PDB file of C-alpha atoms in Angstrom:
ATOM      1  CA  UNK A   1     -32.691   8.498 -22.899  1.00 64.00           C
ATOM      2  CA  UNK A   2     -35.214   6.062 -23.192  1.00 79.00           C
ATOM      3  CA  UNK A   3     -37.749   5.342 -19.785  1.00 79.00           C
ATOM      4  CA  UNK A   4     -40.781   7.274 -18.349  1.00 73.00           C
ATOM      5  CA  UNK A   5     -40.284  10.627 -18.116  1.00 72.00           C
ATOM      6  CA  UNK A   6     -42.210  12.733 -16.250  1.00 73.00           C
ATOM      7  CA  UNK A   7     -43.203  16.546 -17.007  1.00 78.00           C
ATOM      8  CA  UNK A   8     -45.401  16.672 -13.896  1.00 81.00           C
ATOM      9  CA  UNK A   9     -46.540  14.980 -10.471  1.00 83.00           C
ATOM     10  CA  UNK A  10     -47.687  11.558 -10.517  1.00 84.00           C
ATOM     11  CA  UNK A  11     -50.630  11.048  -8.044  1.00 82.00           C
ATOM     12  CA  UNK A  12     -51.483   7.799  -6.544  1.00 81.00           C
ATOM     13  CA  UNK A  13     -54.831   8.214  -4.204  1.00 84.00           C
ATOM     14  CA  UNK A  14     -53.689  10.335  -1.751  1.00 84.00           C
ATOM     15  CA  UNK A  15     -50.095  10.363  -2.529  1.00 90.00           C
ATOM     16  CA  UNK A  16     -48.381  12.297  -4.844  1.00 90.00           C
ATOM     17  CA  UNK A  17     -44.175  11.981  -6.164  1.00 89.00           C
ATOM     18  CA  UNK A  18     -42.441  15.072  -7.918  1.00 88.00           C
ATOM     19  CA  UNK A  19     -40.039  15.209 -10.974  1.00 85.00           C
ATOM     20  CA  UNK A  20     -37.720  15.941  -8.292  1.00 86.00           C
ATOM     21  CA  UNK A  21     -38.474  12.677  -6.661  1.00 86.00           C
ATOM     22  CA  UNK A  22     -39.550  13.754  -4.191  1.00 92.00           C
ATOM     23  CA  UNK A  23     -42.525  12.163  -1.644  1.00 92.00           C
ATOM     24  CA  UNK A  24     -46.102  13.232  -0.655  1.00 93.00           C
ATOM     25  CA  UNK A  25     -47.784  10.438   1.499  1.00 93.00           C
ATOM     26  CA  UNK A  26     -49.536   9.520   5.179  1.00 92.00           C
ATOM     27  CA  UNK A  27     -46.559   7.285   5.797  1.00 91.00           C
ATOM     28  CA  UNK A  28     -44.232  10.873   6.388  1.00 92.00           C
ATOM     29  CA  UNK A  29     -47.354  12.142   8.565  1.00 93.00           C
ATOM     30  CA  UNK A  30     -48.872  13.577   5.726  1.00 94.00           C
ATOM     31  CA  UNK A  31     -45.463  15.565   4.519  1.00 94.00           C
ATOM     32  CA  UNK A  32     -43.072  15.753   1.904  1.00 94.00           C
ATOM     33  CA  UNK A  33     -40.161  12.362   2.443  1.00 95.00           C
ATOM     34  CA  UNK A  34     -37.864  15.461   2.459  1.00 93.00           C
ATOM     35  CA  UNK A  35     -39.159  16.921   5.042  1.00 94.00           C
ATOM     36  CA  UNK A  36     -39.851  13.687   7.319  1.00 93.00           C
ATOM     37  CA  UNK A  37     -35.972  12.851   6.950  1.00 90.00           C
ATOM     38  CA  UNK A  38     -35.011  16.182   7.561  1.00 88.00           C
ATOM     39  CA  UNK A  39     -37.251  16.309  10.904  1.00 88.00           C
ATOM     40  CA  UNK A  40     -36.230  12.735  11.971  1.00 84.00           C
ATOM     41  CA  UNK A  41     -32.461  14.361  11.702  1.00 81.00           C
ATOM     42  CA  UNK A  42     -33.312  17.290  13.755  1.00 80.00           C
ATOM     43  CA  UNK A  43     -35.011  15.307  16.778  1.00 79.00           C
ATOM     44  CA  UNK A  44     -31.326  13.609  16.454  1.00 76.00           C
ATOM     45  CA  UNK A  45     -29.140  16.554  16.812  1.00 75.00           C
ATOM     46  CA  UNK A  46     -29.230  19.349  14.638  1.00 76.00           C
ATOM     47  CA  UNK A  47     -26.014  20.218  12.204  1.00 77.00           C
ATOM     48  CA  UNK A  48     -25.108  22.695  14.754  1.00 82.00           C
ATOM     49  CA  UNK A  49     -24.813  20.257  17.268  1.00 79.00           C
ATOM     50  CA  UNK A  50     -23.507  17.915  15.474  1.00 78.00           C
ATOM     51  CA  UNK A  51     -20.536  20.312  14.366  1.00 82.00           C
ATOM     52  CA  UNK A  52     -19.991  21.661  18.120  1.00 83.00           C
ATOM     53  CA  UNK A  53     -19.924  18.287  19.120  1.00 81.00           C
ATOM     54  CA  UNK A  54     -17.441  17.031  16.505  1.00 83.00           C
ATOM     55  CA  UNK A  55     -15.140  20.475  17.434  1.00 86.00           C
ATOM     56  CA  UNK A  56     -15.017  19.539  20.789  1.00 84.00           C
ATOM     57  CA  UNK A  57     -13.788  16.188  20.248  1.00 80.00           C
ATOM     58  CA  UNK A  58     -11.092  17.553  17.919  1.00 80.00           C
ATOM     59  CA  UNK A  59     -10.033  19.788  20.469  1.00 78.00           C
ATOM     60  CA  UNK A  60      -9.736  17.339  23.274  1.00 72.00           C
ATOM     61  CA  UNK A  61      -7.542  15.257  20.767  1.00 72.00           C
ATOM     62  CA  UNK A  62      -5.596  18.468  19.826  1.00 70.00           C
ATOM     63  CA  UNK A  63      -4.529  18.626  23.217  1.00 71.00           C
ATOM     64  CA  UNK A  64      -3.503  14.795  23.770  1.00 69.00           C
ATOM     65  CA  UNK A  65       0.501  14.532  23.791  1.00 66.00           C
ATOM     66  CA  UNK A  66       1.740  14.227  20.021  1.00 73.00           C
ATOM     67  CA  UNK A  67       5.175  11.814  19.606  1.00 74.00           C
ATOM     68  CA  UNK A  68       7.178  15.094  18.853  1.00 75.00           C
ATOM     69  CA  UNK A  69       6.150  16.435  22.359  1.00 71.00           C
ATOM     70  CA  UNK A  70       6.999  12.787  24.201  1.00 73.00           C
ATOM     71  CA  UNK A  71       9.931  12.132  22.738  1.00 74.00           C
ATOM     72  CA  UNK A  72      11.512  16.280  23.761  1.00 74.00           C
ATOM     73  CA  UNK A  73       9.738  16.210  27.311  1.00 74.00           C
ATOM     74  CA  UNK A  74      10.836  12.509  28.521  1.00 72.00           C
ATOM     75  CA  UNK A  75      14.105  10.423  27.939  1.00 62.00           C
ATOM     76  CA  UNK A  76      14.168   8.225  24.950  1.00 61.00           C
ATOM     77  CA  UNK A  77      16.262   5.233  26.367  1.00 64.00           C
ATOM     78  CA  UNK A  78      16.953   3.884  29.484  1.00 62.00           C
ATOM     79  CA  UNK A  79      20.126   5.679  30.793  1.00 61.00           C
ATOM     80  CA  UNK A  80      20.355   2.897  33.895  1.00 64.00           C
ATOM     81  CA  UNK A  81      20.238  -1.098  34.352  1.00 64.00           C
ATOM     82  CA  UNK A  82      19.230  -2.789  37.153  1.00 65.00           C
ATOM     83  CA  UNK A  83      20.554  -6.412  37.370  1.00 65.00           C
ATOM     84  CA  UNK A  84      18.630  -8.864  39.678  1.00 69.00           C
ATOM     85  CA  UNK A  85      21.360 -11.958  40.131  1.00 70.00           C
ATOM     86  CA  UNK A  86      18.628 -13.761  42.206  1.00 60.00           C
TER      87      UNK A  86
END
């Protein structure tokens, strides 16, 4: 394709970018961009977390009543009246 291409770093004073795109600079704290966002993600909640968090949740819905469960544990009507002639 046409464009730029690159067949090695491009440095820019003390900052640097890969062909993978990726980031050198003092605005990560002197780090890779890959590395900042993966840090800033951890300090977050790490995937781990994250997924233990998410499987409790599911199993606290799990457990909720379903419709099927509702409708064969409690009557689906009202089998009485009450009139109020008041």
């Amino acid at each position: 394709g046409n464009g730029l291409h690159m067949l090695t770093d491009i440095h820019f004073d003390n900052a640097r970018m890969t062909t993978n795109g990726d980031i050198f600079s003092s605005v990560w704290g002197n780090n890779w961009l890959s590395i900042w966002i993966t840090n800033q993600l951890n300090t977050r909640g790490t995937i781990d977390w994250i997924n233990s968090e998410l499987a409790i949740r599911d199993n606290n819905i799990n457990t909720r009543a379903t419709i099927d469960y509702v409708n064969q544990t409690f009557a689906r009507k009202n089998t009485g009246s009450i009139q109020d002639w008041g």
